[in-house]
PDB file of C-alpha atoms in Angstrom:
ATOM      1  CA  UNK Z 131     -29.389 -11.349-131.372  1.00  0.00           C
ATOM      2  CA  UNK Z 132     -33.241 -11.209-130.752  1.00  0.00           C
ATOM      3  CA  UNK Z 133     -35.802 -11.454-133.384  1.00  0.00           C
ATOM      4  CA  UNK Z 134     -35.491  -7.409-133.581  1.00  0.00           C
ATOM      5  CA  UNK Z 135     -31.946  -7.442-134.653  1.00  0.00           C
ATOM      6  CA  UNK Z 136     -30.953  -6.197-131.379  1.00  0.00           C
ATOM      7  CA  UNK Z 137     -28.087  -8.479-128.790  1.00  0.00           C
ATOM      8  CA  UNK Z 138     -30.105  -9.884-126.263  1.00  0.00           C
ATOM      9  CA  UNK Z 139     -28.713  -8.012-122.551  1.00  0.00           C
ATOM     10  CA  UNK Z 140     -27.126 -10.656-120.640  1.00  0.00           C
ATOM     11  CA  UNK Z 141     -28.905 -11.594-117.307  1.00  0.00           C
ATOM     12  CA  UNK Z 142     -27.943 -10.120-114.195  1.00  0.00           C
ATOM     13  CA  UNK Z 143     -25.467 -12.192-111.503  1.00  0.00           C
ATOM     14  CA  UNK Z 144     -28.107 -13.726-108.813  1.00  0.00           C
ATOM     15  CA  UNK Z 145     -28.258 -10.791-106.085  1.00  0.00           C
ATOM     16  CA  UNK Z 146     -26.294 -11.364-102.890  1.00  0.00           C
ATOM     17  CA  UNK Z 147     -26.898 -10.098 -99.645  1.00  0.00           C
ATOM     18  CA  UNK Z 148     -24.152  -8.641 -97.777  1.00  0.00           C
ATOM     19  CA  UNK Z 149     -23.022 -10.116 -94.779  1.00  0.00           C
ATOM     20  CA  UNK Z 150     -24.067  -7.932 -92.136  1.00  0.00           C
ATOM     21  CA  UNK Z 151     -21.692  -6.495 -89.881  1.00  0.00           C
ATOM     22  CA  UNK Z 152     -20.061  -9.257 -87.406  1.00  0.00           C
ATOM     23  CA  UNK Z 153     -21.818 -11.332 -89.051  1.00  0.00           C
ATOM     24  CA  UNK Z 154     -18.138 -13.247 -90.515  1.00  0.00           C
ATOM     25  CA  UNK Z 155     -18.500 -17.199 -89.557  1.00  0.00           C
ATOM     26  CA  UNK Z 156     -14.492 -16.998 -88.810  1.00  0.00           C
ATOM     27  CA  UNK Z 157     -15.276 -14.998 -85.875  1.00  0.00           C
ATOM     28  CA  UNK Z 158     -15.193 -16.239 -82.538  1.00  0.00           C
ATOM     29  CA  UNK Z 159     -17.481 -15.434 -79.491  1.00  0.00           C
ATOM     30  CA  UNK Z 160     -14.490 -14.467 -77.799  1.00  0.00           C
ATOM     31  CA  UNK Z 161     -13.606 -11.872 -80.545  1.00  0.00           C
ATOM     32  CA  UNK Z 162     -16.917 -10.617 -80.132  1.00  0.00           C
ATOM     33  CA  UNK Z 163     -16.654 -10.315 -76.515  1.00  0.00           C
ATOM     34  CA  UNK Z 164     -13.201  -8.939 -77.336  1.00  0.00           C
ATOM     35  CA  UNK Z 165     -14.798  -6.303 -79.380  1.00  0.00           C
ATOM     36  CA  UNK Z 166     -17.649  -5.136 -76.864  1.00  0.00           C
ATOM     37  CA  UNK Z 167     -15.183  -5.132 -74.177  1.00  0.00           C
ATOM     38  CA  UNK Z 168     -12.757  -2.946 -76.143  1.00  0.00           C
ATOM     39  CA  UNK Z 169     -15.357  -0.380 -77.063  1.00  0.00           C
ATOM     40  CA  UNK Z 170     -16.665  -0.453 -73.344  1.00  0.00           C
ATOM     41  CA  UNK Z 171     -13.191   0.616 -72.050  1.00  0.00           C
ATOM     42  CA  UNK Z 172     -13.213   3.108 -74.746  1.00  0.00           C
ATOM     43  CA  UNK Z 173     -16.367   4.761 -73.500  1.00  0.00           C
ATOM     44  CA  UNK Z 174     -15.323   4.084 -70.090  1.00  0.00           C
ATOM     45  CA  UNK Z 175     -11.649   6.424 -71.165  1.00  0.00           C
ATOM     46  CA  UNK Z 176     -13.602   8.871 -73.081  1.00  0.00           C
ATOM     47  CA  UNK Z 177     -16.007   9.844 -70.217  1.00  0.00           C
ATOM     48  CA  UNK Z 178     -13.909   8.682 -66.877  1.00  0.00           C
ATOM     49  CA  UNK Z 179     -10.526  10.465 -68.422  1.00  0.00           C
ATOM     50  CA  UNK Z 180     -11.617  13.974 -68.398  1.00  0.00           C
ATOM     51  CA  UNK Z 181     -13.968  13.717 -65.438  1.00  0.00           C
ATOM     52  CA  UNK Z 182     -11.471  12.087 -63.044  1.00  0.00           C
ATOM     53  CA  UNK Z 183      -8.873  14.718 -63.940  1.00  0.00           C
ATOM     54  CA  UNK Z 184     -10.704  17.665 -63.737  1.00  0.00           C
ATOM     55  CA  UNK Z 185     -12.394  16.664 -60.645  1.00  0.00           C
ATOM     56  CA  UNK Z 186      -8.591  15.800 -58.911  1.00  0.00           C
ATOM     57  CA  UNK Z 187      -7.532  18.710 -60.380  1.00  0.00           C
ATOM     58  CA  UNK Z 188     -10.140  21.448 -58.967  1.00  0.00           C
ATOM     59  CA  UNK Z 189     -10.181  19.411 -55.647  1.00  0.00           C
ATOM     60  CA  UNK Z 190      -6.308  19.972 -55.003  1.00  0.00           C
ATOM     61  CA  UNK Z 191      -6.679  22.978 -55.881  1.00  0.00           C
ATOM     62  CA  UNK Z 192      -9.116  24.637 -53.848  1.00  0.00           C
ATOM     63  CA  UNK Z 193      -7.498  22.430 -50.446  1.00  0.00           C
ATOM     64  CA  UNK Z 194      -4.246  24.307 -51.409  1.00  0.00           C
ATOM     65  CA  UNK Z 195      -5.664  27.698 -51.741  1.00  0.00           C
ATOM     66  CA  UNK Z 196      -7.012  27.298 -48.380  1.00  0.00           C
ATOM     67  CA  UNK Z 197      -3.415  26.275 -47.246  1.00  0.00           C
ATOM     68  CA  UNK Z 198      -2.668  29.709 -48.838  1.00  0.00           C
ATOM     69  CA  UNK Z 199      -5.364  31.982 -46.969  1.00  0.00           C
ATOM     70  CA  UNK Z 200      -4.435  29.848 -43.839  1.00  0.00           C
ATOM     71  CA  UNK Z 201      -0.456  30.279 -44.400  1.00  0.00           C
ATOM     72  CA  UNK Z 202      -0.906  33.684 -45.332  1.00  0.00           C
ATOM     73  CA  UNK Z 203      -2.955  34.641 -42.778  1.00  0.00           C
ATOM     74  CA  UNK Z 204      -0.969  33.154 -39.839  1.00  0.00           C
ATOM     75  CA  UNK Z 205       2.579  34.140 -41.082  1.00  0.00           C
ATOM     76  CA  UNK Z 206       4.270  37.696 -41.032  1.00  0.00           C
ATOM     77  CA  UNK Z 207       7.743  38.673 -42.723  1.00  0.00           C
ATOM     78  CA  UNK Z 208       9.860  40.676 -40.948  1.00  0.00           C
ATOM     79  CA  UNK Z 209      13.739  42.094 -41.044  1.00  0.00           C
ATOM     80  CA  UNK Z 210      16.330  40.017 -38.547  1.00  0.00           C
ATOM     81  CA  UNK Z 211      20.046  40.335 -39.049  1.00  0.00           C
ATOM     82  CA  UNK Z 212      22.884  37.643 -38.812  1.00  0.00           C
ATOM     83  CA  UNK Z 213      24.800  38.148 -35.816  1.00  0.00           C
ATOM     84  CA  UNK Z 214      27.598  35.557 -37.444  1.00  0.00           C
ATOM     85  CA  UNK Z 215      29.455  35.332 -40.465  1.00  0.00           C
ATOM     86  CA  UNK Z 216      27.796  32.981 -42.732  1.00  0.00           C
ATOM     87  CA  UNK Z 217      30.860  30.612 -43.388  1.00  0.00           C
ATOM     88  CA  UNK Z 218      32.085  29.867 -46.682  1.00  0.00           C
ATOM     89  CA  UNK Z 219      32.640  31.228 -50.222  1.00  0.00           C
ATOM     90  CA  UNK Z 220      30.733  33.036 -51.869  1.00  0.00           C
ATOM     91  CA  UNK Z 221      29.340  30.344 -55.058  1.00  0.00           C
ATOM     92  CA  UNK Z 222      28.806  27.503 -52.063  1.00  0.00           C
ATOM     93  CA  UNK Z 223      25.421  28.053 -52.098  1.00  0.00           C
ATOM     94  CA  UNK Z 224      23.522  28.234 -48.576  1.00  0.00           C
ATOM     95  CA  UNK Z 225      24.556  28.303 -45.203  1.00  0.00           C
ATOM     96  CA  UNK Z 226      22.481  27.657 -41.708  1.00  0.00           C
ATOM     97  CA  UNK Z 227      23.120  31.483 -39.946  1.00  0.00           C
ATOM     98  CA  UNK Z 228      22.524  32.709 -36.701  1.00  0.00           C
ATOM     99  CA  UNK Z 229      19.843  35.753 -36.686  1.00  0.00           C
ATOM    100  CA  UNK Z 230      18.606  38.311 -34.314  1.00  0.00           C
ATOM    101  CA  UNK Z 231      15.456  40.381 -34.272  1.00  0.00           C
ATOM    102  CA  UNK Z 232      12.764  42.376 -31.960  1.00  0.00           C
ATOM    103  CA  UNK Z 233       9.589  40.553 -31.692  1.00  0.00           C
ATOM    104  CA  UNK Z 234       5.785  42.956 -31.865  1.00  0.00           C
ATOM    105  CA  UNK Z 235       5.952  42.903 -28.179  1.00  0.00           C
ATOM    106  CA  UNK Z 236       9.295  44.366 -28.022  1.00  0.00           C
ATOM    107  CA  UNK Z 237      11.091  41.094 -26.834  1.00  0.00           C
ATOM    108  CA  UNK Z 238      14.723  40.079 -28.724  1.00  0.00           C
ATOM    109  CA  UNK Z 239      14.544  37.271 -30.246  1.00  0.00           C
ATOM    110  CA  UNK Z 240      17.058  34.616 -32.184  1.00  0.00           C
ATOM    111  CA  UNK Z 241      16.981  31.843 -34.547  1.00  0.00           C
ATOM    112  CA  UNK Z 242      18.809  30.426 -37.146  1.00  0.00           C
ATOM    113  CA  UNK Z 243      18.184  30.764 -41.293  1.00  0.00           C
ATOM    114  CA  UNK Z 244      19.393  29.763 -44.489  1.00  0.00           C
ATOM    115  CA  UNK Z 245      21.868  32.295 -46.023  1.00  0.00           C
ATOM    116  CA  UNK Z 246      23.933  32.912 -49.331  1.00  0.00           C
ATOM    117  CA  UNK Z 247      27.765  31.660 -48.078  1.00  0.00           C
ATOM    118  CA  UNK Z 248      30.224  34.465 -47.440  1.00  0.00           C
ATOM    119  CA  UNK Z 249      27.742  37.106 -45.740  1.00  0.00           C
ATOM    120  CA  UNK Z 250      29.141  38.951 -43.180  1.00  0.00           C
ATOM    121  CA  UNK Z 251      28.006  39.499 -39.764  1.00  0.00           C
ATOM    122  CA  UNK Z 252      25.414  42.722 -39.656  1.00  0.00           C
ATOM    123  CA  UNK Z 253      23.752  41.836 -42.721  1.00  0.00           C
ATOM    124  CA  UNK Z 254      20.033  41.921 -42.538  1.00  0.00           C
ATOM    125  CA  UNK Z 255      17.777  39.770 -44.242  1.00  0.00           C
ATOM    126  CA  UNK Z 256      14.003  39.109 -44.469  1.00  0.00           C
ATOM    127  CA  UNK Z 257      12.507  35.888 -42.897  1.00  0.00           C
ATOM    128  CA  UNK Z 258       9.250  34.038 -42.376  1.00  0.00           C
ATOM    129  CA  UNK Z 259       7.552  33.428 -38.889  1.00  0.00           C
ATOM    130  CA  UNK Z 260       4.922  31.860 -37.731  1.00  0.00           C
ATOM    131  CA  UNK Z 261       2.282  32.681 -35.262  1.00  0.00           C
ATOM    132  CA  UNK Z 262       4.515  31.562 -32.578  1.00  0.00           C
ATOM    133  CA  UNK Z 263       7.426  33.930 -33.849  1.00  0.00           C
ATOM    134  CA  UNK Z 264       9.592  30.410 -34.804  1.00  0.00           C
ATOM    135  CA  UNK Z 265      11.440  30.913 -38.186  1.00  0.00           C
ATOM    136  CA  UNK Z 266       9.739  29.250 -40.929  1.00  0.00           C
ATOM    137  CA  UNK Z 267       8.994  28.880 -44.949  1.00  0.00           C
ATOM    138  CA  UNK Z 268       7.302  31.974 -46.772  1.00  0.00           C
ATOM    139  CA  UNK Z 269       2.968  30.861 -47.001  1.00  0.00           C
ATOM    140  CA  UNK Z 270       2.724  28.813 -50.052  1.00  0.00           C
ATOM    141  CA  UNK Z 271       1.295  30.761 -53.164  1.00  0.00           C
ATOM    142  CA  UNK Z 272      -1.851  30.886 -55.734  1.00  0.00           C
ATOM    143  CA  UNK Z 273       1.490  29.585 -57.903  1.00  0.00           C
ATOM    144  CA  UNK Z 274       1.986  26.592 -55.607  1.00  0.00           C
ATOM    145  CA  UNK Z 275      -1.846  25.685 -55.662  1.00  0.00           C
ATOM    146  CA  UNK Z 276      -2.050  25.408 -59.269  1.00  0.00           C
ATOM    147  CA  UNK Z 277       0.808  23.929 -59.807  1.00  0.00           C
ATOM    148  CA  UNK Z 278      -0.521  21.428 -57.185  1.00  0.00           C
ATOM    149  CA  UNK Z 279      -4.186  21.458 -58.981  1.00  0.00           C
ATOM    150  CA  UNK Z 280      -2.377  20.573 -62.187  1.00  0.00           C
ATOM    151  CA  UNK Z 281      -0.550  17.881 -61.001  1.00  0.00           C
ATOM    152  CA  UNK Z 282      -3.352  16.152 -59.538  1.00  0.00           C
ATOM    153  CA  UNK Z 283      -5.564  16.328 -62.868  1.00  0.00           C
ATOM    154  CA  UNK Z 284      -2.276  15.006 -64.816  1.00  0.00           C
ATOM    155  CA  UNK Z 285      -1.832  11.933 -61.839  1.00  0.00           C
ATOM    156  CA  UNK Z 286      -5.682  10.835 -62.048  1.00  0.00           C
ATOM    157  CA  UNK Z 287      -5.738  11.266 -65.773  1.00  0.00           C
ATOM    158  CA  UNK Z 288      -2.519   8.610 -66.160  1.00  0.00           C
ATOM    159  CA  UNK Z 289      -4.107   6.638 -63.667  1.00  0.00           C
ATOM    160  CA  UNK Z 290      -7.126   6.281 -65.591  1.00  0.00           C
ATOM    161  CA  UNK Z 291      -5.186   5.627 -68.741  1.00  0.00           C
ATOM    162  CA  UNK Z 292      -3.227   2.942 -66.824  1.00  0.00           C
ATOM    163  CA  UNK Z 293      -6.553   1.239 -65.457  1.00  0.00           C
ATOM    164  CA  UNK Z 294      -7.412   1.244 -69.425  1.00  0.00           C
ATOM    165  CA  UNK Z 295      -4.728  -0.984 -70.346  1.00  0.00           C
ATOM    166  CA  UNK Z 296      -4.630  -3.002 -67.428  1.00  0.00           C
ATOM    167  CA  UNK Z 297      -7.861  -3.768 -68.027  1.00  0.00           C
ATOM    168  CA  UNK Z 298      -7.254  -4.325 -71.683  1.00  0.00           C
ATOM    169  CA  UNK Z 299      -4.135  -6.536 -70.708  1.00  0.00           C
ATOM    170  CA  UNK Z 300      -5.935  -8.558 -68.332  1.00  0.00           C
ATOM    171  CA  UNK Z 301      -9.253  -9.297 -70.754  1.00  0.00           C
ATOM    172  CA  UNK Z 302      -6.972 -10.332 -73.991  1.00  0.00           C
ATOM    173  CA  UNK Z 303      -4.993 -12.604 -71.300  1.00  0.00           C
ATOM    174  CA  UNK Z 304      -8.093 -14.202 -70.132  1.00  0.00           C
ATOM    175  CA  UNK Z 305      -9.410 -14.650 -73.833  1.00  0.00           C
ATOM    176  CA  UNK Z 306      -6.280 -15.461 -74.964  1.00  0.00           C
ATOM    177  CA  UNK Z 307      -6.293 -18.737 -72.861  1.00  0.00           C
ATOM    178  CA  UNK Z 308      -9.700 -19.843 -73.301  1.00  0.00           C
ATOM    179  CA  UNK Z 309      -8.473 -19.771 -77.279  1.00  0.00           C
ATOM    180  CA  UNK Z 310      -5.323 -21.763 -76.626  1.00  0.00           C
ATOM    181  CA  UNK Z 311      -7.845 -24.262 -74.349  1.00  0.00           C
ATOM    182  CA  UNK Z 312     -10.016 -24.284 -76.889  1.00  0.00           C
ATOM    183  CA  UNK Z 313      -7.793 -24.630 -79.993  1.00  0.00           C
ATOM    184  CA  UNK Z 314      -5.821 -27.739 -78.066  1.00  0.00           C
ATOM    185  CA  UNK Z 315      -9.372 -29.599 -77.783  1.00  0.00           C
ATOM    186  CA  UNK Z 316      -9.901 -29.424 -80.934  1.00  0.00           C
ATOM    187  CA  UNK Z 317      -6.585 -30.632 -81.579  1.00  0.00           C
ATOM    188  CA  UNK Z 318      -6.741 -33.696 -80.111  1.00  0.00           C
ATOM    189  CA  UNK Z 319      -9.383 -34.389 -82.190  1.00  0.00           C
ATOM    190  CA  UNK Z 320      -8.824 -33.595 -85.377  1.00  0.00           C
ATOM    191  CA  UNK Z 321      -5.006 -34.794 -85.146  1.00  0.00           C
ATOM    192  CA  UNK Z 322      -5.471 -38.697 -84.913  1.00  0.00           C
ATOM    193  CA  UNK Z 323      -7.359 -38.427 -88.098  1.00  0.00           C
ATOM    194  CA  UNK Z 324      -4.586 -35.771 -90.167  1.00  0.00           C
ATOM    195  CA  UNK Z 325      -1.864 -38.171 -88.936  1.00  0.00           C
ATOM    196  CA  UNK Z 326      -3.842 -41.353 -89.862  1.00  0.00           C
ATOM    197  CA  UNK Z 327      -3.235 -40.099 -93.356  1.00  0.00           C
ATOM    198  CA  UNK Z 328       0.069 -40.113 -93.368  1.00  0.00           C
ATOM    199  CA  UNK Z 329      -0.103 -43.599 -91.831  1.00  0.00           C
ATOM    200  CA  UNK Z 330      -1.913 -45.309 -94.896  1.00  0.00           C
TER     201      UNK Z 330
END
């Protein structure tokens, strides 16, 4: 109590500064290295990820949709019919059949085609040719191309995501054994002295 008749405040605790960030004197240079590198790769996944799968993506795309308009343009459909009995039952799924049909410049043609088991001779069916009137696959779609598109994006992004924790994996692996290097030396030197202890 003070001279006043009032209790003296008591002083303040000496101010400390808080340690700045990183600033801990456990940490090694190699977790600092550890940390820059981590945050690097993170960067590296947040920009490269999106950029490397949209640009896969929208490149395989437009190269099929000019397989498309190319298939499209070169291939006609028109109506053959078997001229054999497609062998088999009717749930054994497809057969190789021969077929029959009048080519655009009036010639008869023939070729062979995958057909349901169990049709009869006479029965016509659509098929695919190509500019060379040979039986072929229908043109791929607008379906197929963006199916194709999506499946690139989806392949570059894993493989970006991969190259992420490769690299992750390889730079703990190499810091990992400049600690155990590191942490032996020191070993050697401080453990003559701890065992000397036990010694006396």
């Amino acid at each position: 109590m003070n001279a006043h008749g009032s209790y003296a405040s008591d002083p303040h605790p000496p101010h400390r500064e808080r340690a700045s960030r990183g600033a801990n004197p456990l940490r090694r240079t190699s977790d600092k290295i550890e940390t820059w590198f981590l945050r690097f790769l993170l960067l590296v996944l947040t920009l490269g990820l999106p950029m490397a799968s949209i640009s896969a993506g929208v490149t395989a795309y437009e190269s099929s949709m000019r397989t498309v308009q190319a298939q499209t343009a070169q291939r006609q459909q028109i109506t053959a019919r078997l001229t054999s009995d497609a062998g088999g039952g009717a749930g054994d799924g497809t057969r190789q059949a021969q077929i029959h049909w009048t080519g655009r410049n009036g010639k008869e043609r023939s070729g062979t085609t995958l057909v349901r088991s169990g049709t009869p001779k006479g029965t016509t069916v659509r098929v695919w040719l190509d500019r060379d009137g040979i039986v072929t696959g229908p043109p791929m779609t607008e379906y197929n191309a963006r199916t194709t598109g999506w499946f690139a994006g989806s392949s570059a992004a894993a493989g970006v995501f991969a190259g992420f924790l490769a690299a992750r994996a390889g730079m703990r692996q190499v810091l990992d054994r400049r600690r155990y290097a590191r942490w032996e030396a020191e070993w050697a030197l401080v453990e003559p002295l701890w065992s000397a202890r036990f010694r006396q």
